[in-house]
Tab-separated table of C-alpha atoms in Angstrom:
chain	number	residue	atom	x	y	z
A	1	UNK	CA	49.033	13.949	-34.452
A	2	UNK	CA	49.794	17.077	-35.715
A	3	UNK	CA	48.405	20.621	-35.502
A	4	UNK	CA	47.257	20.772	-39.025
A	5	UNK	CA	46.150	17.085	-38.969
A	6	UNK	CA	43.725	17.493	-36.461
A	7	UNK	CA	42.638	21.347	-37.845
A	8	UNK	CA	41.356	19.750	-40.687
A	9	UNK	CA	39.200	16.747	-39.162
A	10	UNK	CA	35.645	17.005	-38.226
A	11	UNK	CA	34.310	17.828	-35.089
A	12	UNK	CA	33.622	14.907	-33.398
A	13	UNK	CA	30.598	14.839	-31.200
A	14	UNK	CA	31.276	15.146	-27.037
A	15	UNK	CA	28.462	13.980	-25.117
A	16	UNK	CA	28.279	13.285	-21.196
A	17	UNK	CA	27.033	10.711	-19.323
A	18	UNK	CA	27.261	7.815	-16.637
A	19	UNK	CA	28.965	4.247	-17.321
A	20	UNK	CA	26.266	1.362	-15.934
A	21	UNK	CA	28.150	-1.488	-17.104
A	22	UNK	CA	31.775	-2.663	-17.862
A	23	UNK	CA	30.412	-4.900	-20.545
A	24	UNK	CA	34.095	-6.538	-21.066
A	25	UNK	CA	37.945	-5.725	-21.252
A	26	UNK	CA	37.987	-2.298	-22.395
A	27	UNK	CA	34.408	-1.841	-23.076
A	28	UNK	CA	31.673	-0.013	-20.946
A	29	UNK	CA	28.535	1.037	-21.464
A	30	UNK	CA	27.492	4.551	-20.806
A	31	UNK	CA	23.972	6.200	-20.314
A	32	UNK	CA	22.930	9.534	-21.390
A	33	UNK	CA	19.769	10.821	-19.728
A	34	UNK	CA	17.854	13.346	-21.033
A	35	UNK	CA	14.409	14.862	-20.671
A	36	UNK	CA	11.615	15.759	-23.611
A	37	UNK	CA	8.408	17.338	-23.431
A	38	UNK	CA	5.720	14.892	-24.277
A	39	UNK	CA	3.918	15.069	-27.652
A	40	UNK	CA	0.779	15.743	-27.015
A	41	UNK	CA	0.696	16.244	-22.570
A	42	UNK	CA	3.231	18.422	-22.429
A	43	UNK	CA	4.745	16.440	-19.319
A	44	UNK	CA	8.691	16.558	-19.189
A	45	UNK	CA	9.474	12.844	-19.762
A	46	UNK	CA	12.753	11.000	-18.537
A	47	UNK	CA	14.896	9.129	-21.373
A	48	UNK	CA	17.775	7.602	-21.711
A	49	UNK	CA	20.236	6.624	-25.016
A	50	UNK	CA	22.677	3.477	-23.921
A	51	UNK	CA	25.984	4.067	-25.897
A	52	UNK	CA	28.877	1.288	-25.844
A	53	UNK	CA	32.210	3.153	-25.899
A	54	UNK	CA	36.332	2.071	-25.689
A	55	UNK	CA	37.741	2.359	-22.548
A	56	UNK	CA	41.935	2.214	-23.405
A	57	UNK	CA	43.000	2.073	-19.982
A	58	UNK	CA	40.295	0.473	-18.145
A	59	UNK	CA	40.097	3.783	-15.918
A	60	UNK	CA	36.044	4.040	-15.817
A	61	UNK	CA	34.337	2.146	-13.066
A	62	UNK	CA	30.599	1.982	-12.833
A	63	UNK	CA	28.981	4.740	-11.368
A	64	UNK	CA	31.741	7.209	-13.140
A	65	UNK	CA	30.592	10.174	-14.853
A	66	UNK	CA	32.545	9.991	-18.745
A	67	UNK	CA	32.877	12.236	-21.443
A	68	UNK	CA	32.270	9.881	-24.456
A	69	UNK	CA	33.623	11.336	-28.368
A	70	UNK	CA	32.455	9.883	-31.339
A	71	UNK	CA	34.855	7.562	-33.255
A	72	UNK	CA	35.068	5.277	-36.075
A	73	UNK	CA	33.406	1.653	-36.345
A	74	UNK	CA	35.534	0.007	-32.855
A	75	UNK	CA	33.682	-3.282	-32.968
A	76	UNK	CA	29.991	-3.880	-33.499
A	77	UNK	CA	28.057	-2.011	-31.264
A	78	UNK	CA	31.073	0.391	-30.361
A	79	UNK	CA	30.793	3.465	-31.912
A	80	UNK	CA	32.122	5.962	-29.400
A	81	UNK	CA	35.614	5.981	-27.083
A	82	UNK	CA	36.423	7.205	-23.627
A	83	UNK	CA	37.974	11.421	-23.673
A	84	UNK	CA	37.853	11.814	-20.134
A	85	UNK	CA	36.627	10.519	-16.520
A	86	UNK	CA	34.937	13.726	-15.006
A	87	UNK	CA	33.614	12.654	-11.632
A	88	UNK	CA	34.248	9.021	-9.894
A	89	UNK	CA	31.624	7.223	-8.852
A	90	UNK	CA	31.322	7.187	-4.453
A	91	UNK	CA	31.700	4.181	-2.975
A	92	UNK	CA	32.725	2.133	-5.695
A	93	UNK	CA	35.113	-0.349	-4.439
A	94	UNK	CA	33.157	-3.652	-3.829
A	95	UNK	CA	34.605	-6.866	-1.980
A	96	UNK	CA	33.680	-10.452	-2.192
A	97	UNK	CA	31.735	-12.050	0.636
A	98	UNK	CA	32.212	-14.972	1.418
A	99	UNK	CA	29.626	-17.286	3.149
A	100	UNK	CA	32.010	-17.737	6.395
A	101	UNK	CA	31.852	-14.234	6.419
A	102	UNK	CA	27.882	-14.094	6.268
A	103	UNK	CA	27.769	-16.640	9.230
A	104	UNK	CA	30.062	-15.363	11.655
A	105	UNK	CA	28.298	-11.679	11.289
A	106	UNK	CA	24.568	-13.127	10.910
A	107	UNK	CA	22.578	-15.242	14.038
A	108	UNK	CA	21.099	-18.033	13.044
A	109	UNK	CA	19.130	-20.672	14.762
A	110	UNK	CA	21.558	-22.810	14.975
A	111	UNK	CA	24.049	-20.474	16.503
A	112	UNK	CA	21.112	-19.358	18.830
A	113	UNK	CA	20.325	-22.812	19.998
A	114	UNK	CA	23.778	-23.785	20.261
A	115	UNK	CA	24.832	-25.300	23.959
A	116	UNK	CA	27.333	-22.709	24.313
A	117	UNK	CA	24.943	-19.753	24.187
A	118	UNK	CA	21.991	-22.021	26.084
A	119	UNK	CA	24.267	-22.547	29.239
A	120	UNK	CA	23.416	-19.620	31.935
A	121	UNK	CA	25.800	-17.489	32.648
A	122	UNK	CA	26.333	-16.904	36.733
């Protein structure tokens, strides 16, 4: 784009907050938390808005703390895109387990009472 291009656009709104859910391919969606006073208790209140933005490059993972911009019409519910990841998520690699892998790690009563753990050991 250039210079005088994007001088004369709108600013777009920047809001940050944390993806929960990759929804599809190059889709996530991302929560903003926030906290208001309530109306008549005066008690600070959690909240949350649930935005679906764009993710272009598939970067975001869940857990991942995203600055979301405003954007035109993407699809029906997506309204916003991915600027920027600002913090990744800890931990956020998960592997498939398998059920062989469940059994050799777990006892069971059948690997309890099995005659190779029954015999005595001298």
């Amino acid at each position: 784009m250039s210079s005088s291009l994007s001088a004369a656009r709108n600013p777009r709104k920047l809001l940050l907050g944390f993806v929960t859910s990759r929804s599809g391919d190059k889709s996530v969606k991302v929560t903003i938390p926030y906290k208001t006073p309530h109306p008549l208790y005066h008690k600070v209140i959690n909240r949350k808005t649930v935005m679906h933005a764009h993710d272009e490059k598939n970067e975001a993972k869940v857990g991942d703390k995203v600055e979301i911009m405003e954007t035109r019409p993407l699809s029906r519910l997506k309204r916003w895109r991915i600027v920027r990841v600002t913090e990744r998520a800890v931990g956020a690699t998960h592997e498939a387990v398998s059920e062989a892998d469940v059994a050799a790690k777990v006892p069971t009563k059948t690997t309890l009472a099995s005659p190779a753990a029954a015999a005595p050991q001298s």
